[in-house]
Coordinates of C-alpha atoms in Angstrom, one line a residue:
X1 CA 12.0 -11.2 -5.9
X2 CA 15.1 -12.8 -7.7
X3 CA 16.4 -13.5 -3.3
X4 CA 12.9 -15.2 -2.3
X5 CA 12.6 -17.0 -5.0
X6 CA 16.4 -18.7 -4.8
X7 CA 15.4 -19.2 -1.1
X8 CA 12.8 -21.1 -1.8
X9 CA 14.1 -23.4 -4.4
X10 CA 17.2 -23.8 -2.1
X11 CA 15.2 -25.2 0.9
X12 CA 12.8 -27.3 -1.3
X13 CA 15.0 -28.8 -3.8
X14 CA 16.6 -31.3 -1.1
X15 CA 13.2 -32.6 -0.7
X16 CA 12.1 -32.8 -4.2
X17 CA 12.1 -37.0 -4.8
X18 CA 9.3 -37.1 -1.6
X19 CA 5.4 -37.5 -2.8
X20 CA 4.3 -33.5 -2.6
X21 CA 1.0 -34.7 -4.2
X22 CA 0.4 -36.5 -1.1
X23 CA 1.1 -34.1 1.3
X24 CA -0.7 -31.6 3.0
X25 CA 0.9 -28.0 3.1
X26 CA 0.4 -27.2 6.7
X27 CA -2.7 -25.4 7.6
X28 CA -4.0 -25.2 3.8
X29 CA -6.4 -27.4 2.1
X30 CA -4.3 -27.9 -1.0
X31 CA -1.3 -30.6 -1.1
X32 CA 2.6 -29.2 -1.0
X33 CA 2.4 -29.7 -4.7
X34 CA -0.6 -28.0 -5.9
X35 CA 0.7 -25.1 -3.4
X36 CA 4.0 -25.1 -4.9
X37 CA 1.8 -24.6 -8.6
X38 CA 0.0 -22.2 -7.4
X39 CA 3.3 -19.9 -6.4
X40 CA 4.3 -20.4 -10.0
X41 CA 0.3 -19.5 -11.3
X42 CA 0.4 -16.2 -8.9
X43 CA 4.1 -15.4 -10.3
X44 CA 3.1 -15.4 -14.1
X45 CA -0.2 -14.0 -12.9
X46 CA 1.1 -10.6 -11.2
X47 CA 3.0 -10.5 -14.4
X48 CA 0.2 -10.6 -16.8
X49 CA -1.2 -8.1 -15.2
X50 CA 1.7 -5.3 -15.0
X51 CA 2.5 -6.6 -18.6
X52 CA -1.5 -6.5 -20.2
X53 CA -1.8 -3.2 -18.1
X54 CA -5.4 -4.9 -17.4
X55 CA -7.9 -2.5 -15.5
X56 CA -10.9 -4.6 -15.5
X57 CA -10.0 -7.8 -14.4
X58 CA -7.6 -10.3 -14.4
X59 CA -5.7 -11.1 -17.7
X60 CA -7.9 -14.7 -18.9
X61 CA -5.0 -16.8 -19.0
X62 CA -3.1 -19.5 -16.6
X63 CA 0.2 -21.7 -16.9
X64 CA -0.4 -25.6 -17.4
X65 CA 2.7 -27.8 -16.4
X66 CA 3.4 -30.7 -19.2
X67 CA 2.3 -33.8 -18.1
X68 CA 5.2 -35.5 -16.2
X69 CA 6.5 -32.6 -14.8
X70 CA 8.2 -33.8 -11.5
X71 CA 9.0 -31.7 -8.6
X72 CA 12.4 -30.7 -9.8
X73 CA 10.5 -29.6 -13.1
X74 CA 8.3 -27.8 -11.0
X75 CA 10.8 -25.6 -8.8
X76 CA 12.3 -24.6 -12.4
X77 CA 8.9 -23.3 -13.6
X78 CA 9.0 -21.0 -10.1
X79 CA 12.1 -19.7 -11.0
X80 CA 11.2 -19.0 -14.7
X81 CA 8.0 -17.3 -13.4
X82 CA 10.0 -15.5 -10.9
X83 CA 12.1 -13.9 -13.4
X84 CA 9.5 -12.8 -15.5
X85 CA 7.8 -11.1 -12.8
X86 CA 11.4 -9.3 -11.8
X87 CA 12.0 -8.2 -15.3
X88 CA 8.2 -7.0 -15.6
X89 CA 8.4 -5.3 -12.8
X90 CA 12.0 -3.4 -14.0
X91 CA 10.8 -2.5 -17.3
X92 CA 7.2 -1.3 -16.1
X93 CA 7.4 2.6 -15.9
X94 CA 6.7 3.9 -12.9
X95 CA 3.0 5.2 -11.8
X96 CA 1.6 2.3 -14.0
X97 CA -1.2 0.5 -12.3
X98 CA -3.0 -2.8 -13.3
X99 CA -6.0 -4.4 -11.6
X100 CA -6.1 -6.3 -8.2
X101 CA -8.9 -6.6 -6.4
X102 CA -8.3 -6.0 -2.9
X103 CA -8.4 -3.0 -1.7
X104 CA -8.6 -0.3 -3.9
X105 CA -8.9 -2.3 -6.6
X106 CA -5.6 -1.2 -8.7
X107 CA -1.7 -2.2 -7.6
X108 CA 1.5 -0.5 -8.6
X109 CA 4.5 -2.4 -9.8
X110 CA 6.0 -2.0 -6.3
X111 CA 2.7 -3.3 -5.1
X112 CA 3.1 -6.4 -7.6
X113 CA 6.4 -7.2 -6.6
X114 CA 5.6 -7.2 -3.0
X115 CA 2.6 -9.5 -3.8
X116 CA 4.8 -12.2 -5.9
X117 CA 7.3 -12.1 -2.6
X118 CA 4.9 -12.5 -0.2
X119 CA 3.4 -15.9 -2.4
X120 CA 6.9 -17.1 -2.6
X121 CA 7.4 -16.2 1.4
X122 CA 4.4 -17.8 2.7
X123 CA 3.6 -20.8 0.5
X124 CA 7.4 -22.2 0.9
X125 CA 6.7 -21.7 4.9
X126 CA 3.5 -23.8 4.2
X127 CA 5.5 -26.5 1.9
X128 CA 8.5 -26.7 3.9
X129 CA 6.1 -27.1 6.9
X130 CA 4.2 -29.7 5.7
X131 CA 7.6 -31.5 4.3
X132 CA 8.6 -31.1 7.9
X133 CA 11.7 -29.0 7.6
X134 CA 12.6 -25.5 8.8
X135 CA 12.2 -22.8 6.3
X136 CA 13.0 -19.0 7.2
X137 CA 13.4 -16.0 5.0
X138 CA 15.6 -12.8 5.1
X139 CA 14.2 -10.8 7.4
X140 CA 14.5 -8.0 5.0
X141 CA 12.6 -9.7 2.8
X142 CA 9.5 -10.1 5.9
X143 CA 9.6 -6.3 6.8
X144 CA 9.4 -5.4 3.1
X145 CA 6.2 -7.3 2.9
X146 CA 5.2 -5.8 6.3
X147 CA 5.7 -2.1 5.1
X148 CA 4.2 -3.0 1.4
X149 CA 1.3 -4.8 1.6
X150 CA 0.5 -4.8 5.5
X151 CA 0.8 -0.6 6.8
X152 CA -2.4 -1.6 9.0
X153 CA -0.5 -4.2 10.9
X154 CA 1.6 -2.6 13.8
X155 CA 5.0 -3.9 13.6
X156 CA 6.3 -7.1 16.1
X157 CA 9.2 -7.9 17.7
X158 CA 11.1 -9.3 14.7
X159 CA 9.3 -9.6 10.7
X160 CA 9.0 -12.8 10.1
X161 CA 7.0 -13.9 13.2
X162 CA 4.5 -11.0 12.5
X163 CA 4.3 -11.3 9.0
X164 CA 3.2 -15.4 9.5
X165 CA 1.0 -13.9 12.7
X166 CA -0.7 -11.4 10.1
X167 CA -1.9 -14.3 7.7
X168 CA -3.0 -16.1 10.5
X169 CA 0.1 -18.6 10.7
X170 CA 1.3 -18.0 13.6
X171 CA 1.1 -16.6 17.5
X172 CA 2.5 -13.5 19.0
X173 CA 2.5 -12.2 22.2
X174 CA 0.1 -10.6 23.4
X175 CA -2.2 -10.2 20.2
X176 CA -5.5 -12.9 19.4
X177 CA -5.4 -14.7 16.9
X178 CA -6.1 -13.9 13.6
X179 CA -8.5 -16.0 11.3
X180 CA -9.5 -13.3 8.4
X181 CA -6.8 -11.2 6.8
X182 CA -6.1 -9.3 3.6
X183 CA -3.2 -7.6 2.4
X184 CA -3.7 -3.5 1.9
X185 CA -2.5 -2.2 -1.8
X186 CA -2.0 1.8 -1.8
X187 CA -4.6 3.9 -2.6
X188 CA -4.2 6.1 -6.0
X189 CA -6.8 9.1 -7.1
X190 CA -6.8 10.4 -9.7
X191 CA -7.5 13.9 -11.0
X192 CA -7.4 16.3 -14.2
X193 CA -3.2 16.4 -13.9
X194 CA -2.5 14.8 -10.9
X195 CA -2.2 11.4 -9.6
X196 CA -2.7 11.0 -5.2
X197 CA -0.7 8.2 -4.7
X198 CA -0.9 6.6 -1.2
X199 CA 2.4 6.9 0.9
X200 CA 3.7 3.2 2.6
X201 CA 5.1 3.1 5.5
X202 CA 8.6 2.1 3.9
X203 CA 8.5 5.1 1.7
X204 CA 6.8 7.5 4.5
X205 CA 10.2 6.3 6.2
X206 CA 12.6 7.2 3.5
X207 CA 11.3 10.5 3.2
X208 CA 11.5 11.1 7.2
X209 CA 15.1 10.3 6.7
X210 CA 15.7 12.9 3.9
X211 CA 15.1 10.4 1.1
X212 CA 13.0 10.6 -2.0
X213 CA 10.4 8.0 -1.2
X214 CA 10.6 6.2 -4.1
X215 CA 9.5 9.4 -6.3
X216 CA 11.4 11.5 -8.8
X217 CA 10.7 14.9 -7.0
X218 CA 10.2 18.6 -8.6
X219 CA 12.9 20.9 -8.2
X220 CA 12.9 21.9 -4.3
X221 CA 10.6 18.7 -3.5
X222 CA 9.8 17.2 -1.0
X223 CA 8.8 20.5 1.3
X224 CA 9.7 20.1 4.7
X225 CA 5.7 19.9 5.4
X226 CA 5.8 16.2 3.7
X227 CA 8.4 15.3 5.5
X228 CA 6.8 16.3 8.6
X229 CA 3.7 14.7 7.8
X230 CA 5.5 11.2 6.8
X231 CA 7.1 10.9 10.2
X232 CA 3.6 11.2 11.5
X233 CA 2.7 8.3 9.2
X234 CA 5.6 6.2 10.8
X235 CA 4.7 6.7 14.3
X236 CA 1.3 5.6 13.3
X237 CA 2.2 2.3 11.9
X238 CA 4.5 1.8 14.8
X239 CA 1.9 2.3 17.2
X240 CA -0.7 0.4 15.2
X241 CA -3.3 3.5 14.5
X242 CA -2.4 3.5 11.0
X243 CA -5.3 3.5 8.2
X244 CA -3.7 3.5 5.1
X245 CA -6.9 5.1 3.4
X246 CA -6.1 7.7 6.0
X247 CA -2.6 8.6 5.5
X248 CA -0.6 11.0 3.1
X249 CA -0.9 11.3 -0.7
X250 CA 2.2 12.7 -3.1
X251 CA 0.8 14.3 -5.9
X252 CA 2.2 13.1 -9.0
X253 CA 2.0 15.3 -12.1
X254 CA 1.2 13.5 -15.6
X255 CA 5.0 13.3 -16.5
X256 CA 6.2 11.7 -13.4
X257 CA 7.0 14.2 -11.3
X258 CA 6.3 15.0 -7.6
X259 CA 5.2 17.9 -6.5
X260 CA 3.9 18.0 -3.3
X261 CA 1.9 16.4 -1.2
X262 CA -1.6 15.5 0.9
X263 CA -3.7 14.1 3.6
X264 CA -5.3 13.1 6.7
X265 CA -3.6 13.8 10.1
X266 CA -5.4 10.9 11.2
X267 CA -8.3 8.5 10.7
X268 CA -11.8 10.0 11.5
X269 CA -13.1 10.5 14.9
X270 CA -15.7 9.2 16.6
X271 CA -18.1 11.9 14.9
X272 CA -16.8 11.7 11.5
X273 CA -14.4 14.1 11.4
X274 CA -10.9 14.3 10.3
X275 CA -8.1 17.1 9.4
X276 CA -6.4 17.3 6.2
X277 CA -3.1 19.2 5.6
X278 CA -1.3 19.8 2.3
X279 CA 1.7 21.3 0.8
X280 CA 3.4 22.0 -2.4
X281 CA 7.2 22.5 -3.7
X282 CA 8.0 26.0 -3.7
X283 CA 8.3 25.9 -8.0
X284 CA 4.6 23.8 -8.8
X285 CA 3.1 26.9 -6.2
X286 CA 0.6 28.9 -8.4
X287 CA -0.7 26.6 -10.9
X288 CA -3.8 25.1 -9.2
X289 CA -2.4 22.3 -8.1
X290 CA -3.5 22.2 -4.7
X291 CA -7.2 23.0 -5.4
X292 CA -7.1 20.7 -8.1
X293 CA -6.0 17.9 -5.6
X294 CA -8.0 19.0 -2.5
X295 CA -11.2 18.7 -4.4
X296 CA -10.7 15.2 -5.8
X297 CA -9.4 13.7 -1.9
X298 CA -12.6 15.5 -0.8
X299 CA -15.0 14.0 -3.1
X300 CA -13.4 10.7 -2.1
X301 CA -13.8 11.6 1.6
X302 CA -17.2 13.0 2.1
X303 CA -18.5 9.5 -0.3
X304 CA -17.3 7.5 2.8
X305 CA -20.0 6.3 5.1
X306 CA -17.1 7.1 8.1
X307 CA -16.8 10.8 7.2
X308 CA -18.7 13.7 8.3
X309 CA -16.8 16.8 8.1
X310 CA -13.4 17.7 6.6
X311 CA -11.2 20.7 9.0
X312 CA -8.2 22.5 7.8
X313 CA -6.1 24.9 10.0
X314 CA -4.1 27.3 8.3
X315 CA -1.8 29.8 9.2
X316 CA -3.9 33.1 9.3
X317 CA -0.8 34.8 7.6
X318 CA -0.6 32.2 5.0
X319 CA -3.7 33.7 2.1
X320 CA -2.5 31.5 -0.6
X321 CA -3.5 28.5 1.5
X322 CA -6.3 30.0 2.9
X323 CA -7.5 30.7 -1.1
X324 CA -7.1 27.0 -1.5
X325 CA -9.8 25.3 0.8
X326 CA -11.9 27.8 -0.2
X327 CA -11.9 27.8 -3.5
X328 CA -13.1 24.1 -2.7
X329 CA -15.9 25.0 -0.1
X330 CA -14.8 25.3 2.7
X331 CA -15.7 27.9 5.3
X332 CA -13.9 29.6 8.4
X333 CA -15.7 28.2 11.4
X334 CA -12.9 29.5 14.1
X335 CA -9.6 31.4 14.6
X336 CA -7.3 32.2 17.3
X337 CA -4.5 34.9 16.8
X338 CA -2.2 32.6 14.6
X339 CA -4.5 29.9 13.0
X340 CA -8.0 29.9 11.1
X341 CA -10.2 26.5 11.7
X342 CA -12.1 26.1 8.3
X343 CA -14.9 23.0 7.5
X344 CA -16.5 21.1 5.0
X345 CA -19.4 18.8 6.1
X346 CA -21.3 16.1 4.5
X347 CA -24.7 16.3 5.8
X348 CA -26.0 19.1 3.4
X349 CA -23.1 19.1 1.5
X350 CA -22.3 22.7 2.1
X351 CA -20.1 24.6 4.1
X352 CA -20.6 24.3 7.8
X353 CA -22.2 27.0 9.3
X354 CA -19.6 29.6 10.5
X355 CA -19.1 29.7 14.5
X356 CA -17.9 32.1 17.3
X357 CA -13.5 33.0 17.0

């Protein structure tokens, strides 16, 4: 936050004694100085809302500039607003969610963060554009936007060029343009103990790599299953099938802790269906976890209008597992002489009927 925000102040400053007012900001319908307000608004906005903790709705409150305020008045209230979205962000525990409405309706303070750079990214381009002078970020900065807030947009030559492509800014090669866009928040469940908290592509990287993914981990966590199931998640966003509804969920317990994971292999097919794996850290085995979490990503599953039927293939030597799916309804439809195939349809909202091995 604190590197976007010095960015931008550094490349609009020298331009502060021209007319903003009177200016368009590129391809948006405001001036470069009510778009230069309005990073300041969204800054102490995001804020509010990680501060207030609101759930609802947004926090009823907005900034007013004193009357006189010129533009070098202005770029101070971005900083200001900047710094108390950084230090909100800091102090918020982590797992805390407040209220945005797009997609899933909640946002973490990772999520917030990667919101207030993205403002600060993408209105300076539309200022400095407007003003007529170059403006480009660290591309760190870009990508970390990219794998935050856009895991359904398959990554482009370089960050920056996608990331103004993505919000409809810009070309690139070989992709139409776009005219409609939204950026895509994580998806969080919750359940009894349990939190599923949507994997990004950033994180789903880390943990690849033999990281923690941003998550304070059991003892013995992450299983090598996660990892497994995270590099699939990467080569998804790379190749631009990525869903993020449709991705991998680490369970989080009530006091912070990972302890395992689960999720989709993929989005559904073309009849409905999609395959869910799971696994747990060897010390949060035999406590219900699983179960607990399997039901909850179900329910949210089977309410889709793109879902059909669950499947889960399980080693046939593997009964703890196997006690798992179906404890939450599910029933072997197939087998071969390593693996059992079991379902879960929508339809009748029972079991599927079982079928031939």
């Amino acid at each position: 936050m604190t590197k976007a925000v010095t960015s931008c102040v550094a490349t609009l400053r020298p331009m502060a004694d021209r007319d903003w007012g009177s200016v368009k900001a590129a391809r948006l319908a405001w001036s470069c100085r009510k778009t230069a307000e309005h990073i300041a608004s969204d800054l102490i906005a995001y804020a509010g809302q990680l501060a207030g903790r609101a759930q609802d709705g947004y926090v009823p409150f907005d900034i007013t500039l004193d009357d006189g305020t010129d533009n070098s008045g202005l770029l101070h209230v971005i900083q200001t607003t900047g710094v108390l979205l950084a230090a909100t962000v800091r102090t918020t525990p982590p797992g805390v969610r407040a209220f945005h409405p797009y997609p899933f309706r909640s946002a973490d303070r990772e999520g917030f963060a990667a919101m207030g750079i993205a403002e600060v990214l993408l209105h300076t381009h539309d200022i400095a554009e407007g003003l007529g002078i170059d403006y480009e970020p660290d591309e760190e900065l870009a990508e970390s936007v990219l794998t935050w807030l856009f895991p359904h947009v398959q990554p482009g030559p370089a960050p920056w060029p996608t990331l103004l492509w993505a919000t409809g800014r810009g070309e690139l090669p070989g992709r139409s343009p776009v005219t409609e866009w939204r950026w895509s928040n994580n998806l969080a469940i919750a359940s009894e103990r349990l939190t599923l908290t949507g994997v990004r592509p950033a994180a789903a990287r880390d943990l690849r790599l033999g990281g923690d993914g941003g998550f304070r981990w059991i003892e013995g966590g992450p299983y090598e299953g996660t990892r497994d199931a995270a590099g699939l998640l990467v080569k998804a966003y790379e190749t631009g099938v990525h869903r993020p509804e449709f991705g991998i969920f680490v369970l989080v317990r009530k006091d912070g802790l990972a302890v395992g994971a689960m999720g989709f292999h993929s989005a559904p097919d073309e009849e409905g269906r999609v395959e869910i794996g799971y696994d747990l850290a060897e010390a949060a085995r035999g406590q219900g976890y699983a179960t607990e979490a399997l039901r909850s990503l179900t329910k949210w599953a089977l309410a889709r209008d793109d879902v059909h039927a669950l499947t889960a293939k399980i080693d046939l030597d593997n009964a703890a597992s196997r006690a798992v799916v179906t404890r939450t309804g599910f029933r072997q439809v197939g087998s071969d002489d390593k693996v059992a195939v079991y379902e879960l349809r929508r339809e009748t909202g029972q079991p599927a009927q079982a079928a031939e091995d």
